[in-house]
CSV table of C-alpha atoms in Angstrom, one decimal:
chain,number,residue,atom,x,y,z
X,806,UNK,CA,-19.2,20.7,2.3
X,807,UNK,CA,-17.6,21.0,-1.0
X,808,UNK,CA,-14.0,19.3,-1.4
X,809,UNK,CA,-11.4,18.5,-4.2
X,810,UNK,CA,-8.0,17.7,-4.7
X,811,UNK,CA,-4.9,18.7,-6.4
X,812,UNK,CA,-2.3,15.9,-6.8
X,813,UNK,CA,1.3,16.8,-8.9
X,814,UNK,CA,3.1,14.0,-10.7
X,815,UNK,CA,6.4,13.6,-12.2
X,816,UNK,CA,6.4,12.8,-15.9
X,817,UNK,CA,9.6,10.7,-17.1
X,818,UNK,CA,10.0,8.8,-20.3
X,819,UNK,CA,10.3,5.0,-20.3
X,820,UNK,CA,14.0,5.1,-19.4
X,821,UNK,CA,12.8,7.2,-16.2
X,822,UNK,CA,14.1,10.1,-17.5
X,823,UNK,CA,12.4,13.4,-16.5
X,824,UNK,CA,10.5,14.5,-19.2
X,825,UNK,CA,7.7,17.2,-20.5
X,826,UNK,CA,4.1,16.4,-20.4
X,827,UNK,CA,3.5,17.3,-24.3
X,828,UNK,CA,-0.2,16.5,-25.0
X,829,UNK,CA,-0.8,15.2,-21.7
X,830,UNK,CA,-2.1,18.8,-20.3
X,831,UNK,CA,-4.0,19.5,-23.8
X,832,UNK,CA,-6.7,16.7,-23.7
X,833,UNK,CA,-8.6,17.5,-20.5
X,834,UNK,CA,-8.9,21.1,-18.2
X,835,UNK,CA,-8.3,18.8,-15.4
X,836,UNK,CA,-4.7,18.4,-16.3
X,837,UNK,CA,-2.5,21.2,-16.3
X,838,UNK,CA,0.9,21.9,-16.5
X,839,UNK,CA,3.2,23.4,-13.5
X,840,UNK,CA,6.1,25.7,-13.4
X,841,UNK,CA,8.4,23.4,-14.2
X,842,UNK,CA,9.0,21.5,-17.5
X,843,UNK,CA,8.6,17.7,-16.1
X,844,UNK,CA,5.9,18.1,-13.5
X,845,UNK,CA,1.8,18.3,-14.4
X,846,UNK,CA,-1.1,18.6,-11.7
X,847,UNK,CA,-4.6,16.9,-11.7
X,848,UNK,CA,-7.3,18.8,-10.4
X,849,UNK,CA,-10.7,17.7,-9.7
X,850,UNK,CA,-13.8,19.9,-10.0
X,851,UNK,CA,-15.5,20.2,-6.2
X,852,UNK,CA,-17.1,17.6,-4.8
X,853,UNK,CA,-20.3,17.4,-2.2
X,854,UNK,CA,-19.7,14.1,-0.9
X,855,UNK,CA,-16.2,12.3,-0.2
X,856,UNK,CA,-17.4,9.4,-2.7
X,857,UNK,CA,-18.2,11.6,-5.1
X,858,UNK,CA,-14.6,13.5,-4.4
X,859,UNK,CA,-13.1,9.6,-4.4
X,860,UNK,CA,-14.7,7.9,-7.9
X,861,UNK,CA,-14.0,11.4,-9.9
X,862,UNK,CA,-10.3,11.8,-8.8
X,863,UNK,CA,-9.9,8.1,-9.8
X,864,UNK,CA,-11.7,8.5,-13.0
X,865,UNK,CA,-9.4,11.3,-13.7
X,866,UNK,CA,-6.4,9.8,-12.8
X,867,UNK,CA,-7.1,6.5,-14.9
X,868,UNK,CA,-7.7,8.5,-17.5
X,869,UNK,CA,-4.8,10.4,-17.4
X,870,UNK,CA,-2.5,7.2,-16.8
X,871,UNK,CA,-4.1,5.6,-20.2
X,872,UNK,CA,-3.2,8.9,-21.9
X,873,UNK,CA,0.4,8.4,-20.9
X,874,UNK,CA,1.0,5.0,-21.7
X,875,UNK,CA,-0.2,6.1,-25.5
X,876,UNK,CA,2.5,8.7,-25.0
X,877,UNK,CA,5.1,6.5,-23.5
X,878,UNK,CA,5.3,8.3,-20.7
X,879,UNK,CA,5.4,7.3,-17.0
X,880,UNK,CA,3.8,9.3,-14.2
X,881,UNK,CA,5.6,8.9,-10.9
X,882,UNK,CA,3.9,9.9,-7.2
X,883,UNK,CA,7.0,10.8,-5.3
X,884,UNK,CA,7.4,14.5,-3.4
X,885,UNK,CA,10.8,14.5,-5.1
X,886,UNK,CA,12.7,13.3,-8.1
X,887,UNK,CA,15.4,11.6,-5.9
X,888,UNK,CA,18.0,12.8,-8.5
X,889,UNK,CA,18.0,14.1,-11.6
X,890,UNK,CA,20.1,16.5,-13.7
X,891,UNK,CA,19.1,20.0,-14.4
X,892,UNK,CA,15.1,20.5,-14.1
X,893,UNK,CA,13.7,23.0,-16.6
X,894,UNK,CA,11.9,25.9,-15.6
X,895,UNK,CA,8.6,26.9,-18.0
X,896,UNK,CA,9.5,30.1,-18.5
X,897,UNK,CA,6.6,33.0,-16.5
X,898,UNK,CA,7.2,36.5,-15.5
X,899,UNK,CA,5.9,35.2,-12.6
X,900,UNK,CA,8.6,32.7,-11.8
X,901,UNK,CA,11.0,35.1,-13.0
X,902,UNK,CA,10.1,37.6,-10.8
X,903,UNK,CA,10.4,34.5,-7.7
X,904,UNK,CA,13.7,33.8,-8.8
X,905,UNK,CA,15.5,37.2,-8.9
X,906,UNK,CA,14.1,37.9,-5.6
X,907,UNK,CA,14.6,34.4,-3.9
X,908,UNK,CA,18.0,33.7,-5.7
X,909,UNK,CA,19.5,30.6,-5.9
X,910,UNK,CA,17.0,29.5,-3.1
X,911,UNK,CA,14.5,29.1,-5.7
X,912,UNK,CA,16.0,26.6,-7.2
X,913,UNK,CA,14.7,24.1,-4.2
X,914,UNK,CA,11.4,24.6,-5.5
X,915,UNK,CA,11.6,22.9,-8.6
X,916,UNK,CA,12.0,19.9,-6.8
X,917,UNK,CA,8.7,19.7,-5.4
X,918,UNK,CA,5.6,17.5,-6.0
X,919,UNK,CA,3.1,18.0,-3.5
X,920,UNK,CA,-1.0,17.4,-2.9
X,921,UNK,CA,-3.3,20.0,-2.1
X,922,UNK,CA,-6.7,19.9,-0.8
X,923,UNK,CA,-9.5,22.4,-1.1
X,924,UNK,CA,-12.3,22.6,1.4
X,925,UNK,CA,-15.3,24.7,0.6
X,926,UNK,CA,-14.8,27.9,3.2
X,927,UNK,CA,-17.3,28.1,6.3
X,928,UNK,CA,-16.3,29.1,9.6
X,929,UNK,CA,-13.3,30.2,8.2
X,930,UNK,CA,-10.9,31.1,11.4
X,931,UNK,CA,-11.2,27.4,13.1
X,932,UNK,CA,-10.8,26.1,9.6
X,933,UNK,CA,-7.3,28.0,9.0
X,934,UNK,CA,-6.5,26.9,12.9
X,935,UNK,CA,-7.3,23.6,12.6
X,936,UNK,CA,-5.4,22.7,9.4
X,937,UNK,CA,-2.2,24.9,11.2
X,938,UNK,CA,-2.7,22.6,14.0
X,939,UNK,CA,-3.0,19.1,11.5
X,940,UNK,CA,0.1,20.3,9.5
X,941,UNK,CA,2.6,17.5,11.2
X,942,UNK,CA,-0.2,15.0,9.1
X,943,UNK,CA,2.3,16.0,6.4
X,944,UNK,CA,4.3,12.8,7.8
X,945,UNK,CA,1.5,10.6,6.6
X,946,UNK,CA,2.3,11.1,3.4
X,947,UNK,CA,5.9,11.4,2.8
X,948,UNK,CA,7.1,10.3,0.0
X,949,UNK,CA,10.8,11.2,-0.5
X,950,UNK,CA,13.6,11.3,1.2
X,951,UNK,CA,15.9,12.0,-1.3
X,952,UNK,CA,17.2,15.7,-2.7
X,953,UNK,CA,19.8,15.3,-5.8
X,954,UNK,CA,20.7,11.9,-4.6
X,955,UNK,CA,21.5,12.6,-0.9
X,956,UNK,CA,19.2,11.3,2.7
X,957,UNK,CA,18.0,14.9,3.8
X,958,UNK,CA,14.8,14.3,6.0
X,959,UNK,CA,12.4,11.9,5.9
X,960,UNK,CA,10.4,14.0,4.0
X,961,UNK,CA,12.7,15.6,1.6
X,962,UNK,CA,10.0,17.9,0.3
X,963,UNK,CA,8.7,19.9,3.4
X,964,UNK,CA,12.9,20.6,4.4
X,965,UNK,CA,13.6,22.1,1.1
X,966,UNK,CA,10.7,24.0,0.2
X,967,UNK,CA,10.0,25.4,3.7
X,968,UNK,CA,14.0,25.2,5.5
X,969,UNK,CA,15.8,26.1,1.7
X,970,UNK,CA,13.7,27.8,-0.8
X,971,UNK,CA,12.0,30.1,1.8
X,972,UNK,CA,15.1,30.2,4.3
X,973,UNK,CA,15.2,34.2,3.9
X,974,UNK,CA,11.3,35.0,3.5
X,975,UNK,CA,9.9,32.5,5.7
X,976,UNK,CA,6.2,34.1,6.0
X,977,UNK,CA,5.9,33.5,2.3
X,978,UNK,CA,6.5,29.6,2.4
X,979,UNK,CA,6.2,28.4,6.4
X,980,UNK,CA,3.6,27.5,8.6
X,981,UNK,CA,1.1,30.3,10.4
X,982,UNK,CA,0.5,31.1,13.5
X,983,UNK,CA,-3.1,30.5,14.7
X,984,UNK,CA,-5.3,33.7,14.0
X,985,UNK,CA,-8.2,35.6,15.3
X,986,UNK,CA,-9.9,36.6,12.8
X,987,UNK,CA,-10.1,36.3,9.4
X,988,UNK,CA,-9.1,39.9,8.7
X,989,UNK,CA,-6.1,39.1,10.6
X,990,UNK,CA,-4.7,36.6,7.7
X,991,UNK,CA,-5.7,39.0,5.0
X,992,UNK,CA,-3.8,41.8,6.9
X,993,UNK,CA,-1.1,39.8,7.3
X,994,UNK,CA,-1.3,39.1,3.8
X,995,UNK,CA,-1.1,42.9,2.4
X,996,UNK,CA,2.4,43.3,4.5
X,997,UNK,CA,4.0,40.5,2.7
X,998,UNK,CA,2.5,41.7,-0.7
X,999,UNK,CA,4.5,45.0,0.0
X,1000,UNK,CA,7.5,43.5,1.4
X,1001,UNK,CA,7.8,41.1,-1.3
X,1002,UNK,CA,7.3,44.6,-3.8
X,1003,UNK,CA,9.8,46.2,-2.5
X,1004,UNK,CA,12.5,42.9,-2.4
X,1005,UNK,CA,11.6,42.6,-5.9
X,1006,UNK,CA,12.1,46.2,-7.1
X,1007,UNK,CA,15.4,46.5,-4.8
X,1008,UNK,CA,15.9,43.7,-7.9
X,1009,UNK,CA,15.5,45.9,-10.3
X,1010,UNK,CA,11.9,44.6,-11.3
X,1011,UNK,CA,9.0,47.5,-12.4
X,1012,UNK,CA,6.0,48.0,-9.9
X,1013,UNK,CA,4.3,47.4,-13.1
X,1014,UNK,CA,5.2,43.9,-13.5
X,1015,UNK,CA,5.0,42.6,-9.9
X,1016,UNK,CA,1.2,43.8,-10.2
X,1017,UNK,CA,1.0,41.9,-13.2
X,1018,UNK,CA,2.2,38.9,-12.1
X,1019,UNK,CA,1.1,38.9,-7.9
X,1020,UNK,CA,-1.6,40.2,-5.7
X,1021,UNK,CA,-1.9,39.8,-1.9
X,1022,UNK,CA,-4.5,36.7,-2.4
X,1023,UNK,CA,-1.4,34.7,-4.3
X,1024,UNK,CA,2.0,36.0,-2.6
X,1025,UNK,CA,2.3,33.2,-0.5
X,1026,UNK,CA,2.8,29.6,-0.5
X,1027,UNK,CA,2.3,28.5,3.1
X,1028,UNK,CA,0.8,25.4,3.8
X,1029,UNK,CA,-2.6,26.9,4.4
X,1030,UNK,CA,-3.9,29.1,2.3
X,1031,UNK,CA,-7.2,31.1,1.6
X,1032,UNK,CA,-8.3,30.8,-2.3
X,1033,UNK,CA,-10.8,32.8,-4.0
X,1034,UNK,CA,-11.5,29.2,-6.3
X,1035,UNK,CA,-15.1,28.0,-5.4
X,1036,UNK,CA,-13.8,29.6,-2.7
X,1037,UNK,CA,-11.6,27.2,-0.5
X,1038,UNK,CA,-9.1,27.0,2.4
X,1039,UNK,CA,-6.5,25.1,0.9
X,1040,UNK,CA,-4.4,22.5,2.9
X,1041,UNK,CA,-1.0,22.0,1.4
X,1042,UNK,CA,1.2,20.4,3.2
X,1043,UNK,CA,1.5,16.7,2.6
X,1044,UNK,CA,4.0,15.3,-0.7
X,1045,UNK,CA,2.7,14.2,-3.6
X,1046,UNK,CA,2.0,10.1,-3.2
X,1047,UNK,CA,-0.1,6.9,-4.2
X,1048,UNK,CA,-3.8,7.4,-5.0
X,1049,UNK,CA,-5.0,5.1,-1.5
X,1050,UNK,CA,-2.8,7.8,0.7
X,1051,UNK,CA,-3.8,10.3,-0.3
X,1052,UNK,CA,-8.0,9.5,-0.4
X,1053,UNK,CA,-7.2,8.4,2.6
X,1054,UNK,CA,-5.6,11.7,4.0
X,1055,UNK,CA,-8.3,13.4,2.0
X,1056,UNK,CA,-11.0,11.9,4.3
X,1057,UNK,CA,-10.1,11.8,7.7
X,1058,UNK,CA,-8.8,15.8,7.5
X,1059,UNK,CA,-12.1,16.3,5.5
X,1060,UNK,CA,-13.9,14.7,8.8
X,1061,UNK,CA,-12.3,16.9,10.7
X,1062,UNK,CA,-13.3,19.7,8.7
X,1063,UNK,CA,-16.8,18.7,8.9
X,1064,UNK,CA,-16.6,18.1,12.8
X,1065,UNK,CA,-15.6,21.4,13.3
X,1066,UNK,CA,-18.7,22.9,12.3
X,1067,UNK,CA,-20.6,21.0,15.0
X,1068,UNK,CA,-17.7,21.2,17.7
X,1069,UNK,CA,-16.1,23.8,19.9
X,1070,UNK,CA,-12.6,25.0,18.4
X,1071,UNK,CA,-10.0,25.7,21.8
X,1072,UNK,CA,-6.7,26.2,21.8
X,1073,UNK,CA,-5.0,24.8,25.0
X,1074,UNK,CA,-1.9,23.0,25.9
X,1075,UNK,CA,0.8,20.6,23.8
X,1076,UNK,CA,-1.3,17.3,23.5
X,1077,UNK,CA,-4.3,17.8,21.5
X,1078,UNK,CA,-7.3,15.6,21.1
X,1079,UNK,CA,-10.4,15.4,18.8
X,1080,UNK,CA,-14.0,14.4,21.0
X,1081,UNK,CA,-17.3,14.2,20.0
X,1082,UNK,CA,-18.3,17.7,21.2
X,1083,UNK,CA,-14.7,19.3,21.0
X,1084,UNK,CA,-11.3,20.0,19.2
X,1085,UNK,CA,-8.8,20.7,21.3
X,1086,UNK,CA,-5.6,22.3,19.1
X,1087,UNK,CA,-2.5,22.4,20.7
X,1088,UNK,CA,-0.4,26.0,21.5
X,1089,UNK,CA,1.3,26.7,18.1
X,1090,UNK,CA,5.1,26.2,19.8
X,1091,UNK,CA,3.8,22.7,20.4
X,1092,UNK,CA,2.4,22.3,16.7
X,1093,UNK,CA,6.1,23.4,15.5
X,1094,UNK,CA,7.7,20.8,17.3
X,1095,UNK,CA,5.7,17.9,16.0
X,1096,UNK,CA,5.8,19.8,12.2
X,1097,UNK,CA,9.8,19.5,13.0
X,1098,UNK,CA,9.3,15.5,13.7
X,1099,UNK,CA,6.8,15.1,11.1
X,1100,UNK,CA,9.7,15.9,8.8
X,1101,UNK,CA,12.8,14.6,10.1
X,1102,UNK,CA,11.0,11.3,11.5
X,1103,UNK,CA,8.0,11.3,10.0
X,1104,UNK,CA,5.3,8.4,11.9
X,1105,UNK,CA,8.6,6.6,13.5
X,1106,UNK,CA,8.1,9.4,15.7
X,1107,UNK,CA,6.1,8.0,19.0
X,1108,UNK,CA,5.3,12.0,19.6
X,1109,UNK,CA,4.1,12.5,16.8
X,1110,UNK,CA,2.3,9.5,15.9
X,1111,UNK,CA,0.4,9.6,19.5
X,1112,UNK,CA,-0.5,13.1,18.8
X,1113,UNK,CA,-2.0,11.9,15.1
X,1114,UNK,CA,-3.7,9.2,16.5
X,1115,UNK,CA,-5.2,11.7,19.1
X,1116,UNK,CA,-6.2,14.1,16.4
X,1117,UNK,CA,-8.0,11.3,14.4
X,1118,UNK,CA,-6.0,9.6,12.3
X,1119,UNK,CA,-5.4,5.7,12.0
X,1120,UNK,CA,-1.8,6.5,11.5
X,1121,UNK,CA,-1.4,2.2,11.1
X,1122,UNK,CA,-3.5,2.1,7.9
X,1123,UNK,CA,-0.9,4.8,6.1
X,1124,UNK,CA,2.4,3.9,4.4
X,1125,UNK,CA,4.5,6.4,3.4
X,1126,UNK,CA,6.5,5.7,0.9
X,1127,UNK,CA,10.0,7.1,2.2
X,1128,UNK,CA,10.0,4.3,4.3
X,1129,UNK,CA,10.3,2.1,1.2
X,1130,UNK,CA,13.1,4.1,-0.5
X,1131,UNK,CA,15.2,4.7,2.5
X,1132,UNK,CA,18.0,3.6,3.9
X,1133,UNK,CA,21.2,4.8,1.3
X,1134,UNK,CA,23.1,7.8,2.1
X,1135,UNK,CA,23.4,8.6,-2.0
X,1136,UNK,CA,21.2,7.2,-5.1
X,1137,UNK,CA,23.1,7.6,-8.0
X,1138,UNK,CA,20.7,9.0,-10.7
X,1139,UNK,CA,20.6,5.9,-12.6
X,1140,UNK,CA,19.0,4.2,-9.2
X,1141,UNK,CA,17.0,7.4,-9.1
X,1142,UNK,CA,15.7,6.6,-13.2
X,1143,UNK,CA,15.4,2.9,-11.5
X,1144,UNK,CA,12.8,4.0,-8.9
X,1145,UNK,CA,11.1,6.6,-10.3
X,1146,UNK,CA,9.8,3.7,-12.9
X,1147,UNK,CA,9.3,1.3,-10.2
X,1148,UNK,CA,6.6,3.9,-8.4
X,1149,UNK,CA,5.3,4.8,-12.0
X,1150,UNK,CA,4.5,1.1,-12.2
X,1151,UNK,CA,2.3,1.1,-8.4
X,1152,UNK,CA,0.6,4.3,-9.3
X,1153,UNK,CA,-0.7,2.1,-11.9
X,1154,UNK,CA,-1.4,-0.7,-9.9
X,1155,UNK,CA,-2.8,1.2,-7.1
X,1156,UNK,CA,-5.4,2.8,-9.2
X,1157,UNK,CA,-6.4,-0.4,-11.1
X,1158,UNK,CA,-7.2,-2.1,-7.5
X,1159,UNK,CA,-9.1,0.9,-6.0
X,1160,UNK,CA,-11.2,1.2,-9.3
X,1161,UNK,CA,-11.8,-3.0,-9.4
């Protein structure tokens, strides 16, 4: 089964101070910039084989690393920017079109540095099921706790995005429910294409625009989505974090991914469990409540760590990074420009032991 990833990083200058990418997102189509000035996302072609998805996202990434040291410029794997002054947004009729119809809630976005993993699309219902039902892995990964300066949730990044930026259209940015059938989702889809129309022309903007800029394949950003890239069901809900987390993530949901094309899919009860002939997913109200832990407590959760464990994860080999940068009430943004350098500095080191 094909796989790739999709990992954002924050680009700061050798003060730590948020910065623009410049030529870092001209040298390679692997790099690109995001919709905001100081963030950039690497993107790996797919992959057949979770080697060949592991050596090519760390040749990237080295490569992308020695680019920015010739550039002075500091990459930093952390779902948030801790604090920071004003962030720039690149200027889109798409994201223009977002914020008139979000408002101010928008805003929340532009604090976000996720990863995003692509699987190759098969037996596409289970697949969209299963990654509802792993969405409280999102705690494996958490990276920030931090939103302009102040202790939010243990990971900063899910609260805002989903609780803040999408309080008001919460299809468009929360998790699922489990579906039926595929034409289910792509129903579900159309009604939030013409829902979001009509928000955005009670904002004055043209029909003409919004088809311009959105169809019902891009209108949300849940964290699963269906892609028409290569094409993929894409798992988004885990922060942005070191190279070793998130391979590691990459794998065990990508063996799950595989499993479930040789295992019955059921739905059935609060606990769930992972066998050798059977995935058992929990109901989705149980699912909500560990998502809820997942971001509040993240893996100091024994509810939700348990319920990892039983899904297939080795939730003691992961260490997310909040648990690092925890433990003030307020980082003043010169601490913030402090540790933003001092995670630049192990996304370097991490990637020059996984490739010796």
């Amino acid at each position: 089964m094909q796989k790739s990833i999709e990992a954002e990083y924050w680009v700061v200058d050798q003060d730590g101070e948020l910065t623009g990418p410049g030529e870092l997102t001209e040298y390679s189509e692997n790099v690109e910039e995001e919709f905001v000035r100081p963030l950039l996302e690497l993107k790996t072609p797919p992959c057949e084989t979770f080697s060949a998805l592991r050596s090519t996202f760390l040749e990237l990434l080295d490569e992308l690393l020695d680019k920015a040291d010739e550039l002075d410029k500091v990459l930093v794997p952390l779902g948030t920017p801790i604090n920071s002054g004003p962030i720039e947004l690149r200027p889109s009729e798409r994201s223009r079109i977002q914020k008139r119809v979000l408002g101010d809630n928008f805003a929340y976005a532009k604090h976000c540095a996720g990863t995003h993993l692509h699987f190759e699309k098969r037996n596409v219902t289970d697949q969209l099921n299963v990654l509802a039902s792993l969405d409280p892995a999102l705690a494996l990964l958490n990276s920030s706790p931090y939103f302009r300066g102040e202790t939010v949730a243990n990971g900063a990044r899910a609260y805002i995005y989903r609780k803040k930026c999408y309080e008001y259209f919460p299809l468009h940015g929360q998790l699922w429910d489990y579906v039926n059938t595929v034409g289910q989702w792509e129903r579900q889809l159309d009604r939030l294409f013409d829902s979001f129309k009509a928000a955005s022309m009670n904002e004055g903007v043209s029909e003409t625009n919004i088809d311009a800029s959105f169809s019902p394949q891009d209108i949300v950003w849940t964290p699963v989505r269906l892609r028409d890239e290569m094409p993929t069901v894409e798992w988004r809900a885990p922060d942005t974090s070191l190279p070793s987390q998130i391979l590691r993530l990459a794998e065990d949901v990508g063996t799950i991914m595989e499993h479930l094309h040789h295992a019955e899919v059921r739905i059935e009860g609060d606990t769930g469990e992972v066998t050798a002939d059977r995935i058992t997913i929990p109901e989705f109200d149980a699912v909500l409540t560990y998502v809820e832990e997942a971001i509040h407590e993240g893996v100091e959760s024994p509810a939700l760590s348990s319920y990892l464990e039983r899904m297939g994860f080795d939730v003691g080999e992961y260490d997310p990074l909040t648990r690092n940068i925890d433990g003030r009430d307020y980082v003043s943004p010169d601490e913030a420009r402090e540790i933003r350098l001092r995670y630049g500095d192990r996304l370097r080191r991490d990637v020059d032991n996984l490739i010796t």
